[in-house]
Coordinates of C-alpha atoms in Angstrom, one line a residue:
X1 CA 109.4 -50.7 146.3
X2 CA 107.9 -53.2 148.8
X3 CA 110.1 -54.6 151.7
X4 CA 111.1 -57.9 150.8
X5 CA 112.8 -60.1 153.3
X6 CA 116.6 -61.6 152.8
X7 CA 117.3 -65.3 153.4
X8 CA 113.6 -65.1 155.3
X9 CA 113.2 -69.1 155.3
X10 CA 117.1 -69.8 155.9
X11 CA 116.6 -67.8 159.4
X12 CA 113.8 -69.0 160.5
X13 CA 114.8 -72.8 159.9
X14 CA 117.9 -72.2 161.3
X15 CA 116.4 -71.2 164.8
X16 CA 114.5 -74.5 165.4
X17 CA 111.4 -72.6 166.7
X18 CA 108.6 -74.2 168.4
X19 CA 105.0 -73.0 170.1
X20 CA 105.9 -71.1 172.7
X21 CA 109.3 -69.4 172.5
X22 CA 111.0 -66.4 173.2
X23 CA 112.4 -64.7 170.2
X24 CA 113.6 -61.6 169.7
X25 CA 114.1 -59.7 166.3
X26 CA 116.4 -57.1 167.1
X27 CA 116.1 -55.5 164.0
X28 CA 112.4 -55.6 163.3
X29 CA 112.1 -53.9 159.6
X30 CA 109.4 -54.3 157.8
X31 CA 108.8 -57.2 159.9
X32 CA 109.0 -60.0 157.6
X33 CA 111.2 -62.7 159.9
X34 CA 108.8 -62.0 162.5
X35 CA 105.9 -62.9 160.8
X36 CA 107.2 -66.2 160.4
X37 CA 108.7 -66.7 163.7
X38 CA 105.1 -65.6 165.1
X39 CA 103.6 -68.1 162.9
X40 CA 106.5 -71.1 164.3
X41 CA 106.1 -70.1 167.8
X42 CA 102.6 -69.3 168.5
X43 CA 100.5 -70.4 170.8
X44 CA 101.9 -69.4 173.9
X45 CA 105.4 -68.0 171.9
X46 CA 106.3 -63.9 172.7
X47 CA 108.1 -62.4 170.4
X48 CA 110.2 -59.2 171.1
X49 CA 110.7 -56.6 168.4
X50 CA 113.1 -53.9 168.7
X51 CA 114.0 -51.0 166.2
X52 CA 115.0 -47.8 166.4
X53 CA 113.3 -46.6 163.1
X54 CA 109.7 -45.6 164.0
X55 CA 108.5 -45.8 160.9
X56 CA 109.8 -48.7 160.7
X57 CA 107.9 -49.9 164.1
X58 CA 104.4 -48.7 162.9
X59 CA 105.1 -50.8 159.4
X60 CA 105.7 -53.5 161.2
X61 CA 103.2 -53.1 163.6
X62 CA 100.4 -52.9 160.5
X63 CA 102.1 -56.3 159.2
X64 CA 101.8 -58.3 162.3
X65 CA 98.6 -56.8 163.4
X66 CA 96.8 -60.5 163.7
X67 CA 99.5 -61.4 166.3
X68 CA 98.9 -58.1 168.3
X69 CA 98.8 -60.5 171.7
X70 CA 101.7 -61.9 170.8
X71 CA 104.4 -59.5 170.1
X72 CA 105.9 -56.5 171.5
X73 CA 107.5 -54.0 170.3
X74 CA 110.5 -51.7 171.6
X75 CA 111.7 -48.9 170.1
X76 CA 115.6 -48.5 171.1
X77 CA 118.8 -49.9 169.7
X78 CA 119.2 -53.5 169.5
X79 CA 122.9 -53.2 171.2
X80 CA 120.7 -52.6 174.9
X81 CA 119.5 -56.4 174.7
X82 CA 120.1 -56.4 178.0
X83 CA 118.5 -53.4 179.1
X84 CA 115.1 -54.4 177.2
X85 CA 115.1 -57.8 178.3
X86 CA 115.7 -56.4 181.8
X87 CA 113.1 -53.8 181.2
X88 CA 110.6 -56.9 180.0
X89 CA 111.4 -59.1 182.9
X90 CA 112.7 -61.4 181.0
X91 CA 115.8 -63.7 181.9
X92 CA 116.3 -65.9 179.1
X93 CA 115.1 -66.5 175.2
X94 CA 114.7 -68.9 173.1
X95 CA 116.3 -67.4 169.9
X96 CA 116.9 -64.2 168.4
X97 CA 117.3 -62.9 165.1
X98 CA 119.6 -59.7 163.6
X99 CA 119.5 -58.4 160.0
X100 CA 121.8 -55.6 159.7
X101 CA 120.7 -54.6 156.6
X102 CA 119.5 -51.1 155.2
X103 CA 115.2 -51.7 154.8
X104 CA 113.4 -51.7 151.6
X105 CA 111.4 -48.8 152.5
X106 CA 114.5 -46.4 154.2
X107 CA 116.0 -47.0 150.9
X108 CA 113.2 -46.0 149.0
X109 CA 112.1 -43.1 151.4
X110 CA 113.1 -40.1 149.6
X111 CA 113.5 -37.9 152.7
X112 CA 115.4 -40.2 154.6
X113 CA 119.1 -39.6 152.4
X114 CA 120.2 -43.3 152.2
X115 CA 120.0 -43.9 148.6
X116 CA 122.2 -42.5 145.8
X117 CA 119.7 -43.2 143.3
X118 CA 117.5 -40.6 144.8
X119 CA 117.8 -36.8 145.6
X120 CA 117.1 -36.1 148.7
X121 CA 118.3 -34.1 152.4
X122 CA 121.7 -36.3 153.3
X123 CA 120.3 -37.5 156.8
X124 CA 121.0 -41.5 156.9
X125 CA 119.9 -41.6 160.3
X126 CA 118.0 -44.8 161.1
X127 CA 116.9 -43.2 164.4
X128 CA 115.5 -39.9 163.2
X129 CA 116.3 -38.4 167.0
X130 CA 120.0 -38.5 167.1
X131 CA 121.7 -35.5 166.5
X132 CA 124.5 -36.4 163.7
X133 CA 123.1 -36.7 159.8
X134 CA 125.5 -37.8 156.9
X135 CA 125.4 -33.9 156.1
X136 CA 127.4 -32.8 159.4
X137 CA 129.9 -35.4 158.8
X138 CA 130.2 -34.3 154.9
X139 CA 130.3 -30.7 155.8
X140 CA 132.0 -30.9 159.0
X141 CA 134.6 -33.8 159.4
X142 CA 138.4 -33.3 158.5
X143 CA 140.0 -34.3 155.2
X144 CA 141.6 -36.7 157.0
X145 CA 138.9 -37.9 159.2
X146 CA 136.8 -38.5 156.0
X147 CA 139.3 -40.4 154.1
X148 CA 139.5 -42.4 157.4
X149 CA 135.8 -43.7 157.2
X150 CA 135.6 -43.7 153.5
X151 CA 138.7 -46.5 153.5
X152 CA 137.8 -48.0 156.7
X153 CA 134.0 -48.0 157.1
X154 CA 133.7 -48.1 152.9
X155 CA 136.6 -50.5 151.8
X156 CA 136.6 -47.1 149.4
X157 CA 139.7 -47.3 146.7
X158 CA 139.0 -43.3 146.3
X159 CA 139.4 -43.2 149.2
X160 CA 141.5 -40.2 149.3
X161 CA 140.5 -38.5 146.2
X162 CA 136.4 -38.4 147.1
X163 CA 137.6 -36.9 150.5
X164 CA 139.6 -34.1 149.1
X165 CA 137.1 -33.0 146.5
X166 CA 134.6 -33.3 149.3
X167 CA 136.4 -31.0 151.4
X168 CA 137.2 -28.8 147.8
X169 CA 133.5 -28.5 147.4
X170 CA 132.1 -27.7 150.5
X171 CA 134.5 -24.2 150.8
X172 CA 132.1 -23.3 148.0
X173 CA 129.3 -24.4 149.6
X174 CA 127.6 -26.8 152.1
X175 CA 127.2 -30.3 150.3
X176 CA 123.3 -31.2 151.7
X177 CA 122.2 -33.5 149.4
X178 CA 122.6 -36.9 147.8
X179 CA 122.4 -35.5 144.5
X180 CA 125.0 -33.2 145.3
X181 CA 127.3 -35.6 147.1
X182 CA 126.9 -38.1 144.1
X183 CA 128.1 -35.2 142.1
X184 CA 131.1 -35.0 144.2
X185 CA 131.8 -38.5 144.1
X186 CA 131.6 -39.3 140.2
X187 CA 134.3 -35.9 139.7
X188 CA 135.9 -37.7 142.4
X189 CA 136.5 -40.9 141.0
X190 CA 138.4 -41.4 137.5
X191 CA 136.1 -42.2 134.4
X192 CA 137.5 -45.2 133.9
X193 CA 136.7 -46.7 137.6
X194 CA 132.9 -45.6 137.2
X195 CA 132.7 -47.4 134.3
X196 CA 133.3 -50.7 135.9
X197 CA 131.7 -52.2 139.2
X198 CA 129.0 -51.0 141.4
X199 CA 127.6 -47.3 141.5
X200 CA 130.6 -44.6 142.2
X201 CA 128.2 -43.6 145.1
X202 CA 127.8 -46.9 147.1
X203 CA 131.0 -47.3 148.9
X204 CA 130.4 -43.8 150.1
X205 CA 127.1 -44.1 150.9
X206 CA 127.8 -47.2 152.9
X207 CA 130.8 -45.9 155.2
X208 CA 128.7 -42.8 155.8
X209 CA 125.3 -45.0 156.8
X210 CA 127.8 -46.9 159.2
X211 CA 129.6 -43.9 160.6
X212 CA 126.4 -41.6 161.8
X213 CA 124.4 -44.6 163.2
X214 CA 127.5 -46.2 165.0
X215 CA 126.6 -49.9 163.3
X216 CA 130.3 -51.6 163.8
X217 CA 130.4 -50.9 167.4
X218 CA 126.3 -51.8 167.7
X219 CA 127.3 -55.0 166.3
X220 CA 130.2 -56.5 168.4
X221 CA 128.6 -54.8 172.0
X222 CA 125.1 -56.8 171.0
X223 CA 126.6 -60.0 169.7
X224 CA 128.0 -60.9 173.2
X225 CA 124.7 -59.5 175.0
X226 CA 122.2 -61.4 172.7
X227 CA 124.4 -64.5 172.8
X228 CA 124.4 -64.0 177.0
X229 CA 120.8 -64.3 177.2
X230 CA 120.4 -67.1 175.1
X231 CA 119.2 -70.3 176.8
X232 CA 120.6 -73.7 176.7
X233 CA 120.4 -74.7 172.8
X234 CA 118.6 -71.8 171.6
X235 CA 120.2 -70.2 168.3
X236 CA 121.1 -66.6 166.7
X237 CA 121.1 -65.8 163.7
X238 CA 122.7 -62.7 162.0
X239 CA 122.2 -61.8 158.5
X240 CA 125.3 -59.4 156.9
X241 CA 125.8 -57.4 154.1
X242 CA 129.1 -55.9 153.8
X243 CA 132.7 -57.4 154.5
X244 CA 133.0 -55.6 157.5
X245 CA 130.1 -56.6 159.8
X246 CA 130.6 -60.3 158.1
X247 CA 133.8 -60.2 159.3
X248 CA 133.3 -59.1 163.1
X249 CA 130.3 -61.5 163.3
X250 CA 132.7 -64.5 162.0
X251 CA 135.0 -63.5 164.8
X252 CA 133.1 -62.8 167.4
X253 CA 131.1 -66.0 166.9
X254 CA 134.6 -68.4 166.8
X255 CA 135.7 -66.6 170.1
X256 CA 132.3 -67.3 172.2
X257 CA 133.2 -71.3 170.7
X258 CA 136.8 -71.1 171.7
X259 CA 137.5 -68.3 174.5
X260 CA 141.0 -69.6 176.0
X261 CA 143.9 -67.2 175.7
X262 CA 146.3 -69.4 177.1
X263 CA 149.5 -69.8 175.2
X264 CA 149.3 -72.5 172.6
X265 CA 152.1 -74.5 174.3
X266 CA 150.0 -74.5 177.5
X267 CA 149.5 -78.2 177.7
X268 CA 145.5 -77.2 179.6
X269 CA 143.6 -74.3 179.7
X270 CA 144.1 -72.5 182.9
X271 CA 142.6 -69.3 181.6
X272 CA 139.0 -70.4 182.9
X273 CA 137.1 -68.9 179.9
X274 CA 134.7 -71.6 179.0
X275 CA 132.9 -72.0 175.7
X276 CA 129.5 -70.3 175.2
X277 CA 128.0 -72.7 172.2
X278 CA 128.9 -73.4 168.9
X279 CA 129.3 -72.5 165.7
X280 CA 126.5 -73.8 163.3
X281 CA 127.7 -72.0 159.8
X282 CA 131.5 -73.0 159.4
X283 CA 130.6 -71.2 156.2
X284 CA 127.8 -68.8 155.6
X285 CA 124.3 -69.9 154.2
X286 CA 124.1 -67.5 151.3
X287 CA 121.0 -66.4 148.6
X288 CA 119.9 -68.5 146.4
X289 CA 120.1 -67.6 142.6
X290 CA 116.4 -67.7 142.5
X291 CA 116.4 -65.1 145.3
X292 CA 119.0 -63.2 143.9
X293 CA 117.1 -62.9 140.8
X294 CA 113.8 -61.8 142.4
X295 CA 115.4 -59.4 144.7
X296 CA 118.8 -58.1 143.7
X297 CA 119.2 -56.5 146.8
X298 CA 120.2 -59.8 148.3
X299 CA 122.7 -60.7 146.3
X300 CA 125.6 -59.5 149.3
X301 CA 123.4 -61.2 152.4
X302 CA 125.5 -63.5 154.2
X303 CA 123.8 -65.4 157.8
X304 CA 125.8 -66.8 160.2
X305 CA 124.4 -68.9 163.1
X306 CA 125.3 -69.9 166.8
X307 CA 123.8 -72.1 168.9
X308 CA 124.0 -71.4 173.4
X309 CA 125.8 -74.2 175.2
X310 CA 123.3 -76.8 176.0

């Protein structure tokens, strides 16, 4: 299935973009805000795009071959803004852009273990260099310690149940694939459950993703860095898909507008902490139904946007 972009023209309006810019797309993909941004900021823009997915890196690469001059591209973790920037000699930009989303095409790589529609080695690495696949944590990881992520990481009802046959299974022999987790899971969870909702798998599949590439932490340690080297009036803009990272962008965004921690029967502020920006999306922009419709995928996207202090 081709890569198709979430929310693509909500994002790039949302940044204001003109010739010239900075931007950085922390989360580069398949590359499809970038194009646009490219398109919004060239001449004399620079666009900065980081992944740590190589394969993602060389799709994108292919995609935005015609702006070659124009764009550069980093392959590390988005949470070391501040290290690339650094490393770029740059000291400021002019907007920036994260989708935390799963890709089209890691989804629909067979070998890469993030979909439970395909059979496949259970890796779910996004960086194919770290150490810790999905099947470690499956085959290694305490009953408890599973039943930890699966509730926290997965919003998982089964919690519990998927956690104890997991660790049932396994004394039998190593669980190393989707196909066999999905197994797992479905035995796991009552008849009656799997016959309503999403996929038996998905909540699973989703606290696991989360757990081996670290993406909750990722996400709160790069929202204050990325929102640090914004300059005066330039915007972020973060596209979610789950509850949880929806939920710490939300917060994390209302605390850069309204750091005090004085007491609320203080009658002035005497903390010092001043406000970074504000917040442009009291409530989230979401898919349309046309989008929806063309690309079911989208249907959980959420962006939230903040603007630097002027």
């Amino acid at each position: 299935m081709a890569h198709t972009t979430v929310l693509l023209h909500e994002t790039v309006n949302a940044l204001k973009l003109k010739p010239g810019m900075t931007v950085v797309d922390g989360t580069l993909g398949g590359g499809g805000h970038s194009l646009e941004i490219l398109k919004a900021i060239t001449p004399g823009g620079r666009l900065i795009g980081i992944d740590k997915d190589t394969y993602a890196l060389d799709k994108a690469k292919q995609r935005l071959g015609e702006y070659a001059d124009e764009a550069v591209f980093v392959h590390d973790d988005f949470r070391n803004i501040k290290d690339i920037l650094s490393m770029l000699d740059i000291n400021g930009i002019d907007g920036a852009v994260l989708d935390l989303g799963v890709s089209s095409f890691q989804l629909d790589q067979c070998n890469r273990g993030f979909s439970y529609h395909l059979d496949s080695r259970l890796d779910m690495r996004m960086n194919t260099k770290d150490k810790t696949c999905a099947a470690d944590i499956v085959n290694s990881y305490s009953q408890k310690d599973l039943e930890r992520i699966l509730r926290d990481y997965g919003e998982e009802r089964w919690a519990a149940r998927i956690a104890s046959f997991i660790v049932r299974e396994r004394s039998d022999k190593p669980i190393e694939t989707t196909g066999h987790l999905v197994e797992v899971i479905k035995k796991a969870v009552p008849s009656g459950a799997r016959r309503d909702g999403p996929h038996p798998a998905r909540r699973t599949f989703q606290a696991l993703r989360i757990e081996v590439n670290g993406e909750l932490d990722a996400v709160k340690t790069a929202l204050l860095h990325f929102v640090q080297a914004l300059r005066p009036g330039a915007r972020i803009a973060v596209i979610t898909f789950h509850s949880l990272e929806d939920r710490i962008v939300k917060q994390e965004f209302k605390r850069f507008e309204n750091p005090c921690e004085c007491p609320k029967e203080f009658p002035v502020c005497v903390c010092g902490k001043k406000p970074m920006g504000k917040v442009v999306t009291r409530k989230p922009m979401l898919p349309s139904a046309q989008e929806v419709d063309q690309n079911n995928r989208s249907r959980s996207a959420k962006l939230r946007v903040f603007e630097a202090r002027g």
